[in-house]
Tab-separated table of C-alpha atoms in Angstrom:
chain	number	residue	atom	x	y	z
A	1	UNK	CA	-6.513	-26.491	-9.186
A	2	UNK	CA	-9.414	-24.882	-7.344
A	3	UNK	CA	-10.018	-21.191	-8.054
A	4	UNK	CA	-12.989	-20.934	-5.693
A	5	UNK	CA	-12.173	-18.649	-2.746
A	6	UNK	CA	-12.167	-20.324	0.646
A	7	UNK	CA	-15.130	-19.871	2.977
A	8	UNK	CA	-13.012	-17.603	5.184
A	9	UNK	CA	-11.991	-15.427	2.242
A	10	UNK	CA	-15.538	-15.217	0.881
A	11	UNK	CA	-16.913	-14.308	4.307
A	12	UNK	CA	-14.467	-11.477	4.979
A	13	UNK	CA	-14.814	-10.092	1.443
A	14	UNK	CA	-18.600	-10.086	1.899
A	15	UNK	CA	-18.201	-8.212	5.191
A	16	UNK	CA	-15.910	-5.638	3.579
A	17	UNK	CA	-18.286	-5.208	0.640
A	18	UNK	CA	-21.191	-4.492	3.028
A	19	UNK	CA	-19.150	-1.862	4.846
A	20	UNK	CA	-18.132	-0.239	1.564
A	21	UNK	CA	-21.802	0.201	0.637
A	22	UNK	CA	-22.008	2.748	3.465
A	23	UNK	CA	-19.244	4.768	1.763
A	24	UNK	CA	-20.526	5.381	-1.794
A	25	UNK	CA	-19.004	7.346	-4.652
A	26	UNK	CA	-20.297	10.627	-3.230
A	27	UNK	CA	-18.350	10.059	-0.011
A	28	UNK	CA	-15.040	9.474	-1.811
A	29	UNK	CA	-15.706	12.294	-4.262
A	30	UNK	CA	-16.065	14.669	-1.313
A	31	UNK	CA	-12.919	13.310	0.329
A	32	UNK	CA	-11.046	13.758	-2.931
A	33	UNK	CA	-12.103	17.403	-3.074
A	34	UNK	CA	-11.836	18.414	0.581
A	35	UNK	CA	-9.224	16.022	1.967
A	36	UNK	CA	-9.263	14.824	5.544
A	37	UNK	CA	-8.456	11.293	6.652
A	38	UNK	CA	-11.493	8.944	6.419
A	39	UNK	CA	-11.588	8.160	10.144
A	40	UNK	CA	-15.128	6.804	9.985
A	41	UNK	CA	-14.136	4.339	7.254
A	42	UNK	CA	-11.022	3.301	9.206
A	43	UNK	CA	-13.131	2.830	12.354
A	44	UNK	CA	-15.699	0.715	10.500
A	45	UNK	CA	-12.948	-1.561	9.204
A	46	UNK	CA	-11.379	-1.821	12.666
A	47	UNK	CA	-14.712	-2.690	14.269
A	48	UNK	CA	-15.192	-5.451	11.699
A	49	UNK	CA	-11.773	-6.927	12.523
A	50	UNK	CA	-10.325	-6.161	9.105
A	51	UNK	CA	-7.183	-4.427	10.386
A	52	UNK	CA	-6.061	-7.576	12.165
A	53	UNK	CA	-6.534	-9.940	9.264
A	54	UNK	CA	-2.846	-10.969	9.226
A	55	UNK	CA	-2.209	-10.667	12.970
A	56	UNK	CA	-2.054	-13.828	15.144
A	57	UNK	CA	-5.217	-14.632	17.079
A	58	UNK	CA	-3.550	-14.283	20.486
A	59	UNK	CA	-3.082	-10.570	19.733
A	60	UNK	CA	-6.651	-9.997	18.565
A	61	UNK	CA	-6.187	-10.780	14.885
A	62	UNK	CA	-7.641	-13.348	12.508
A	63	UNK	CA	-4.345	-15.135	11.696
A	64	UNK	CA	-5.178	-15.210	7.992
A	65	UNK	CA	-2.738	-14.675	5.157
A	66	UNK	CA	-1.687	-12.168	2.559
A	67	UNK	CA	-4.058	-13.910	0.135
A	68	UNK	CA	-7.020	-12.855	2.284
A	69	UNK	CA	-5.540	-9.392	2.827
A	70	UNK	CA	-5.141	-8.930	-0.935
A	71	UNK	CA	-8.758	-9.989	-1.430
A	72	UNK	CA	-9.843	-7.392	1.147
A	73	UNK	CA	-8.013	-4.438	-0.431
A	74	UNK	CA	-9.103	-5.630	-3.876
A	75	UNK	CA	-12.710	-5.429	-2.691
A	76	UNK	CA	-12.216	-2.010	-1.084
A	77	UNK	CA	-10.583	-0.465	-4.128
A	78	UNK	CA	-13.071	-2.128	-6.464
A	79	UNK	CA	-16.018	-0.703	-4.524
A	80	UNK	CA	-15.144	2.735	-5.870
A	81	UNK	CA	-13.165	3.741	-2.791
A	82	UNK	CA	-10.048	3.291	-4.895
A	83	UNK	CA	-6.653	4.080	-3.429
A	84	UNK	CA	-8.205	6.539	-0.966
A	85	UNK	CA	-10.040	3.718	0.768
A	86	UNK	CA	-7.364	1.057	0.396
A	87	UNK	CA	-4.544	3.343	1.552
A	88	UNK	CA	-6.481	4.280	4.681
A	89	UNK	CA	-5.908	0.763	6.046
A	90	UNK	CA	-3.041	-0.436	3.825
A	91	UNK	CA	-0.113	0.056	6.239
A	92	UNK	CA	-2.113	-1.302	9.168
A	93	UNK	CA	-2.624	-4.628	7.360
A	94	UNK	CA	0.921	-5.435	6.206
A	95	UNK	CA	3.166	-2.905	7.934
A	96	UNK	CA	3.620	-4.677	11.256
A	97	UNK	CA	4.500	-8.007	9.687
A	98	UNK	CA	8.143	-7.474	10.805
A	99	UNK	CA	6.870	-7.208	14.388
A	100	UNK	CA	4.940	-10.465	13.968
A	101	UNK	CA	8.054	-12.203	12.595
A	102	UNK	CA	10.874	-10.607	14.627
A	103	UNK	CA	9.218	-9.016	17.659
A	104	UNK	CA	9.558	-10.391	21.161
A	105	UNK	CA	6.514	-11.752	22.981
A	106	UNK	CA	6.391	-8.543	25.034
A	107	UNK	CA	6.571	-6.350	21.924
A	108	UNK	CA	3.807	-8.261	20.151
A	109	UNK	CA	1.530	-8.024	23.181
A	110	UNK	CA	2.213	-4.309	23.531
A	111	UNK	CA	2.224	-3.282	19.873
A	112	UNK	CA	-0.243	-5.430	17.960
A	113	UNK	CA	-3.621	-5.277	19.806
A	114	UNK	CA	-3.912	-1.448	19.676
A	115	UNK	CA	-3.358	-1.529	15.902
A	116	UNK	CA	-5.899	-4.300	15.391
A	117	UNK	CA	-8.450	-2.399	17.481
A	118	UNK	CA	-7.881	0.816	15.541
A	119	UNK	CA	-6.634	2.694	18.619
A	120	UNK	CA	-3.226	3.129	16.974
A	121	UNK	CA	-2.539	4.344	13.456
A	122	UNK	CA	0.877	3.592	11.997
A	123	UNK	CA	3.003	5.073	9.234
A	124	UNK	CA	5.953	3.522	7.382
A	125	UNK	CA	9.076	5.731	7.571
A	126	UNK	CA	11.589	4.273	5.126
A	127	UNK	CA	11.971	6.345	1.939
A	128	UNK	CA	14.385	9.293	1.933
A	129	UNK	CA	14.924	12.227	-0.452
A	130	UNK	CA	18.437	11.219	-1.543
A	131	UNK	CA	18.050	7.433	-1.417
A	132	UNK	CA	14.806	6.725	-3.246
A	133	UNK	CA	14.533	2.995	-3.869
A	134	UNK	CA	18.161	2.375	-2.859
A	135	UNK	CA	17.275	1.523	0.734
A	136	UNK	CA	20.856	0.656	1.692
A	137	UNK	CA	21.799	4.321	1.150
A	138	UNK	CA	19.530	5.686	3.879
A	139	UNK	CA	21.167	8.520	5.828
A	140	UNK	CA	18.797	8.925	8.787
A	141	UNK	CA	20.891	8.029	11.848
A	142	UNK	CA	19.810	6.404	15.088
A	143	UNK	CA	22.691	6.864	17.516
A	144	UNK	CA	22.664	4.750	20.648
A	145	UNK	CA	22.906	6.825	23.833
A	146	UNK	CA	22.543	4.738	26.997
A	147	UNK	CA	19.234	2.876	26.862
A	148	UNK	CA	17.858	4.974	24.005
A	149	UNK	CA	18.473	5.827	20.380
A	150	UNK	CA	18.576	9.451	19.240
A	151	UNK	CA	17.389	9.870	15.659
A	152	UNK	CA	18.172	12.621	13.162
A	153	UNK	CA	17.420	12.752	9.458
A	154	UNK	CA	14.721	13.126	6.821
A	155	UNK	CA	12.054	10.951	5.244
A	156	UNK	CA	9.761	11.609	2.294
A	157	UNK	CA	6.503	10.264	0.837
A	158	UNK	CA	5.414	9.033	4.235
A	159	UNK	CA	1.691	8.273	4.062
A	160	UNK	CA	-0.655	8.967	7.006
A	161	UNK	CA	2.073	10.729	9.042
A	162	UNK	CA	-0.413	13.558	9.721
A	163	UNK	CA	-2.755	11.232	11.611
A	164	UNK	CA	-0.498	8.397	12.788
A	165	UNK	CA	0.642	8.139	16.385
A	166	UNK	CA	3.075	5.306	15.646
A	167	UNK	CA	5.893	4.854	13.127
A	168	UNK	CA	7.754	1.875	11.748
A	169	UNK	CA	11.126	3.532	11.212
A	170	UNK	CA	14.220	2.260	9.403
A	171	UNK	CA	17.415	4.125	10.277
A	172	UNK	CA	21.167	3.605	10.225
A	173	UNK	CA	22.768	2.590	13.517
A	174	UNK	CA	26.113	2.015	11.772
A	175	UNK	CA	27.330	4.445	9.075
A	176	UNK	CA	27.380	2.927	5.597
A	177	UNK	CA	31.130	3.287	5.276
A	178	UNK	CA	31.640	1.297	8.491
A	179	UNK	CA	29.186	-1.518	7.712
A	180	UNK	CA	30.530	-4.875	6.506
A	181	UNK	CA	28.018	-4.823	3.653
A	182	UNK	CA	25.437	-2.220	2.539
A	183	UNK	CA	22.478	-4.215	3.837
A	184	UNK	CA	23.900	-4.253	7.375
A	185	UNK	CA	23.923	-1.445	9.915
A	186	UNK	CA	20.239	-0.588	9.439
A	187	UNK	CA	17.901	-1.019	12.407
A	188	UNK	CA	14.124	-1.150	12.592
A	189	UNK	CA	11.956	0.529	15.237
A	190	UNK	CA	8.243	0.669	15.999
A	191	UNK	CA	7.582	3.545	18.334
A	192	UNK	CA	5.521	6.581	19.334
A	193	UNK	CA	5.932	9.681	17.167
A	194	UNK	CA	7.292	12.549	19.226
A	195	UNK	CA	5.795	15.590	17.479
A	196	UNK	CA	8.153	17.921	19.360
A	197	UNK	CA	11.092	16.272	17.556
A	198	UNK	CA	9.391	15.151	14.342
A	199	UNK	CA	8.096	17.790	11.918
A	200	UNK	CA	5.597	16.564	9.327
A	201	UNK	CA	4.864	18.631	6.211
A	202	UNK	CA	2.091	17.482	3.890
A	203	UNK	CA	2.813	17.243	0.152
A	204	UNK	CA	0.114	18.614	-2.129
A	205	UNK	CA	-0.414	15.956	-4.802
A	206	UNK	CA	-2.561	15.040	-7.813
A	207	UNK	CA	-4.757	12.388	-6.184
A	208	UNK	CA	-5.730	10.511	-3.020
A	209	UNK	CA	-6.090	13.719	-1.062
A	210	UNK	CA	-7.902	11.894	1.747
A	211	UNK	CA	-4.722	10.011	2.682
A	212	UNK	CA	-1.856	12.406	3.327
A	213	UNK	CA	1.694	12.052	1.975
A	214	UNK	CA	4.469	13.911	3.749
A	215	UNK	CA	7.997	15.102	4.168
A	216	UNK	CA	9.321	14.290	7.635
A	217	UNK	CA	12.154	16.122	9.415
A	218	UNK	CA	13.642	14.445	12.488
A	219	UNK	CA	15.908	16.169	15.005
A	220	UNK	CA	16.617	14.506	18.346
A	221	UNK	CA	13.780	11.975	18.375
A	222	UNK	CA	14.503	9.625	21.306
A	223	UNK	CA	13.424	6.013	20.911
A	224	UNK	CA	13.670	3.566	23.823
A	225	UNK	CA	15.682	0.390	23.349
A	226	UNK	CA	12.610	-1.779	23.851
A	227	UNK	CA	11.067	-0.350	20.660
A	228	UNK	CA	13.789	-1.795	18.412
A	229	UNK	CA	12.475	-4.710	16.346
A	230	UNK	CA	14.963	-7.555	15.992
A	231	UNK	CA	18.711	-7.278	16.342
A	232	UNK	CA	20.580	-4.006	15.959
A	233	UNK	CA	21.914	-3.629	12.439
A	234	UNK	CA	19.598	-6.271	10.961
A	235	UNK	CA	16.651	-4.049	10.111
A	236	UNK	CA	17.007	-4.495	6.358
A	237	UNK	CA	16.287	-8.217	6.622
A	238	UNK	CA	13.300	-7.456	8.860
A	239	UNK	CA	11.809	-4.855	6.547
A	240	UNK	CA	11.851	-7.308	3.641
A	241	UNK	CA	9.025	-9.162	5.389
A	242	UNK	CA	6.852	-6.144	4.648
A	243	UNK	CA	8.010	-5.413	1.099
A	244	UNK	CA	6.742	-8.443	-0.827
A	245	UNK	CA	3.354	-8.369	0.943
A	246	UNK	CA	3.048	-4.682	0.082
A	247	UNK	CA	3.676	-5.375	-3.600
A	248	UNK	CA	0.963	-8.036	-3.525
A	249	UNK	CA	-1.521	-5.727	-1.807
A	250	UNK	CA	-0.779	-2.930	-4.294
A	251	UNK	CA	-1.468	-5.401	-7.106
A	252	UNK	CA	-4.833	-6.260	-5.579
A	253	UNK	CA	-5.699	-2.598	-5.136
A	254	UNK	CA	-4.715	-1.797	-8.725
A	255	UNK	CA	-6.824	-4.626	-10.135
A	256	UNK	CA	-9.818	-3.514	-8.077
A	257	UNK	CA	-9.427	0.047	-9.307
A	258	UNK	CA	-9.152	-1.074	-12.931
A	259	UNK	CA	-12.216	-3.268	-12.577
A	260	UNK	CA	-14.448	-0.567	-11.120
A	261	UNK	CA	-13.343	1.774	-13.924
A	262	UNK	CA	-14.197	-0.953	-16.425
A	263	UNK	CA	-17.643	-1.476	-14.896
A	264	UNK	CA	-18.349	2.249	-15.094
A	265	UNK	CA	-17.218	2.325	-18.738
A	266	UNK	CA	-19.306	-0.689	-19.729
A	267	UNK	CA	-22.410	0.709	-18.021
A	268	UNK	CA	-21.991	4.073	-19.727
A	269	UNK	CA	-21.340	2.440	-23.114
A	270	UNK	CA	-24.558	0.465	-22.792
A	271	UNK	CA	-26.621	3.572	-22.049
A	272	UNK	CA	-25.045	6.279	-24.207
A	273	UNK	CA	-26.805	6.497	-27.569
A	274	UNK	CA	-25.119	8.211	-30.516
A	275	UNK	CA	-26.212	7.932	-34.159
A	276	UNK	CA	-29.238	5.938	-33.054
A	277	UNK	CA	-27.393	3.113	-31.239
A	278	UNK	CA	-25.565	2.521	-27.955
A	279	UNK	CA	-21.877	3.281	-28.343
A	280	UNK	CA	-21.176	-0.073	-26.685
A	281	UNK	CA	-22.505	-1.759	-29.836
A	282	UNK	CA	-19.428	-0.523	-31.681
A	283	UNK	CA	-16.429	-2.847	-31.706
A	284	UNK	CA	-14.086	0.140	-31.360
A	285	UNK	CA	-15.600	0.563	-27.886
A	286	UNK	CA	-16.098	-3.126	-27.110
A	287	UNK	CA	-12.657	-4.462	-27.938
A	288	UNK	CA	-10.497	-2.192	-25.731
A	289	UNK	CA	-12.804	-2.812	-22.770
A	290	UNK	CA	-12.824	-6.568	-23.375
A	291	UNK	CA	-9.030	-6.543	-23.650
A	292	UNK	CA	-8.789	-4.708	-20.323
A	293	UNK	CA	-11.063	-7.313	-18.717
A	294	UNK	CA	-8.730	-10.092	-19.858
A	295	UNK	CA	-5.620	-8.221	-18.708
A	296	UNK	CA	-7.063	-7.504	-15.272
A	297	UNK	CA	-8.105	-11.129	-14.810
A	298	UNK	CA	-4.559	-12.262	-15.634
A	299	UNK	CA	-3.041	-9.711	-13.244
A	300	UNK	CA	-5.345	-10.825	-10.424
A	301	UNK	CA	-4.410	-14.478	-10.964
A	302	UNK	CA	-0.711	-13.600	-10.718
A	303	UNK	CA	-1.313	-11.570	-7.564
A	304	UNK	CA	-3.136	-14.538	-6.031
A	305	UNK	CA	-0.255	-16.849	-6.957
A	306	UNK	CA	2.257	-14.482	-5.342
A	307	UNK	CA	0.110	-14.357	-2.197
A	308	UNK	CA	-0.143	-18.152	-2.095
A	309	UNK	CA	3.635	-18.464	-2.394
A	310	UNK	CA	4.194	-15.974	0.444
A	311	UNK	CA	1.631	-17.613	2.709
A	312	UNK	CA	3.194	-21.019	1.965
A	313	UNK	CA	6.619	-19.805	3.056
A	314	UNK	CA	8.019	-20.011	-0.468
A	315	UNK	CA	10.117	-17.461	-2.371
A	316	UNK	CA	7.807	-14.962	-4.048
A	317	UNK	CA	9.968	-11.944	-4.922
A	318	UNK	CA	9.694	-12.344	-8.683
A	319	UNK	CA	5.974	-13.074	-8.608
A	320	UNK	CA	5.213	-10.213	-6.209
A	321	UNK	CA	7.133	-7.750	-8.382
A	322	UNK	CA	5.597	-9.098	-11.595
A	323	UNK	CA	2.074	-8.943	-10.144
A	324	UNK	CA	2.604	-5.361	-9.050
A	325	UNK	CA	3.876	-4.284	-12.487
A	326	UNK	CA	1.247	-6.176	-14.484
A	327	UNK	CA	-1.627	-5.038	-12.271
A	328	UNK	CA	-0.563	-1.389	-12.245
A	329	UNK	CA	-0.046	-1.142	-15.994
A	330	UNK	CA	-3.254	-2.974	-16.908
A	331	UNK	CA	-5.242	-0.938	-14.390
A	332	UNK	CA	-3.829	2.256	-15.871
A	333	UNK	CA	-4.986	1.210	-19.336
A	334	UNK	CA	-8.425	0.298	-17.988
A	335	UNK	CA	-8.806	3.690	-16.273
A	336	UNK	CA	-7.639	5.535	-19.384
A	337	UNK	CA	-10.065	3.570	-21.560
A	338	UNK	CA	-12.876	4.292	-19.119
A	339	UNK	CA	-12.315	8.010	-19.566
A	340	UNK	CA	-12.153	7.710	-23.351
A	341	UNK	CA	-15.358	5.648	-23.362
A	342	UNK	CA	-17.106	8.434	-21.453
A	343	UNK	CA	-15.760	11.031	-23.864
A	344	UNK	CA	-16.108	14.552	-22.496
A	345	UNK	CA	-17.987	13.301	-19.451
A	346	UNK	CA	-14.953	11.239	-18.517
A	347	UNK	CA	-13.288	14.537	-17.676
A	348	UNK	CA	-16.073	15.451	-15.253
A	349	UNK	CA	-15.615	14.657	-11.570
A	350	UNK	CA	-19.189	13.425	-11.137
A	351	UNK	CA	-18.471	10.324	-13.234
A	352	UNK	CA	-15.515	9.308	-11.000
A	353	UNK	CA	-13.342	7.781	-13.716
A	354	UNK	CA	-10.998	10.788	-13.793
A	355	UNK	CA	-10.398	10.207	-10.065
A	356	UNK	CA	-9.541	6.587	-10.731
A	357	UNK	CA	-6.985	7.594	-13.364
A	358	UNK	CA	-5.307	10.057	-11.007
A	359	UNK	CA	-5.156	7.485	-8.233
A	360	UNK	CA	-3.894	4.596	-10.361
A	361	UNK	CA	-0.577	6.403	-10.838
A	362	UNK	CA	0.194	5.518	-7.209
A	363	UNK	CA	0.168	1.831	-8.152
A	364	UNK	CA	2.554	2.451	-11.037
A	365	UNK	CA	5.039	4.484	-9.002
A	366	UNK	CA	4.947	2.908	-5.542
A	367	UNK	CA	6.260	1.026	-3.663
A	368	UNK	CA	8.764	0.192	-6.406
A	369	UNK	CA	9.142	1.538	-9.935
A	370	UNK	CA	8.282	-0.799	-12.816
A	371	UNK	CA	11.841	-0.456	-14.071
A	372	UNK	CA	13.405	-1.670	-10.823
A	373	UNK	CA	10.856	-4.492	-10.516
A	374	UNK	CA	11.659	-5.657	-14.046
A	375	UNK	CA	15.386	-5.446	-13.323
A	376	UNK	CA	14.828	-7.727	-10.323
A	377	UNK	CA	13.000	-10.257	-12.506
A	378	UNK	CA	15.680	-10.065	-15.208
A	379	UNK	CA	18.409	-10.833	-12.668
A	380	UNK	CA	16.695	-13.335	-10.366
A	381	UNK	CA	14.585	-15.253	-12.919
A	382	UNK	CA	16.342	-14.847	-16.248
A	383	UNK	CA	19.875	-14.934	-14.875
A	384	UNK	CA	20.939	-11.691	-16.519
A	385	UNK	CA	23.718	-9.499	-15.039
A	386	UNK	CA	22.663	-7.094	-12.308
A	387	UNK	CA	22.032	-3.696	-13.888
A	388	UNK	CA	21.976	-1.434	-10.850
């Protein structure tokens, strides 16, 4: 088994790392304080071809896999950009995978190149206030009227909706009570956001201020028929082609964030002298940091396995969920230990580790809770009765 990254992977990671050098800690610290989408960072990644890493070559992409995409976001997060940097391009890397898989030739030609070039920014409108992770219970309705769909409903925790001009929207075209099974009757759309019919309210949150999260209120949003992705009523199956890749990317981002926190902690421990010796000479400092290194390495290996399975066309649900849980929890411990290693200075913004801890909670919560991910593994791998 060869653990050496391919030449393609190494080359694109090197490119991303060079770009990230132009966006140092001070840049992300300012974004964390003042907010505002990092358009210059997004543009730099678009110009380097990063946004099209998973898009077929005929539409301007690189036709690479989720393994390479995970390596890219791992490098971005691990540069110190954290979730602010990774989330700025996150949806644009994996979000349109359903279009790649289910879109018509006309849709792909119309929808994919502008995203790859950075001319379009997309958001992912799935989650709702009363449905949470139970996607089959979505209430947002898309009613067919002639050659259009008229949409009404609400969404919540929609990232980048303040700056996006496009949305990948999942809505019910058949009421739940009329559908043959809960997973049917949902349809997927990729379309322009009509701001006269779509109200976006930003949610003030504990971290990642540079990338907005929002409540969305929809009343009379008209979507043309040609913007429906796949068959009517089969949107749930289509959206699944974005869910496992997202879990894998989140795992990569979490590992990168944990590793940069660990590097900061180790550097500080080697320099900080107390009682006449560096604090890093003490095993009470060394051992937790060494343990976090081992945990993060294991999480990254599992994320890479999940990516390989997906790119090979094999089932990867259990591995993607497990990688997401393991990476998020180990990254959280690494960020916490980084703060404790810094002592009082860990609480100061100028050392960055407190920002990492605030941002790592995103990886633990989204896009699926650890409890639901573990329930999936218990049922699908261990053969235990379904618990939800």
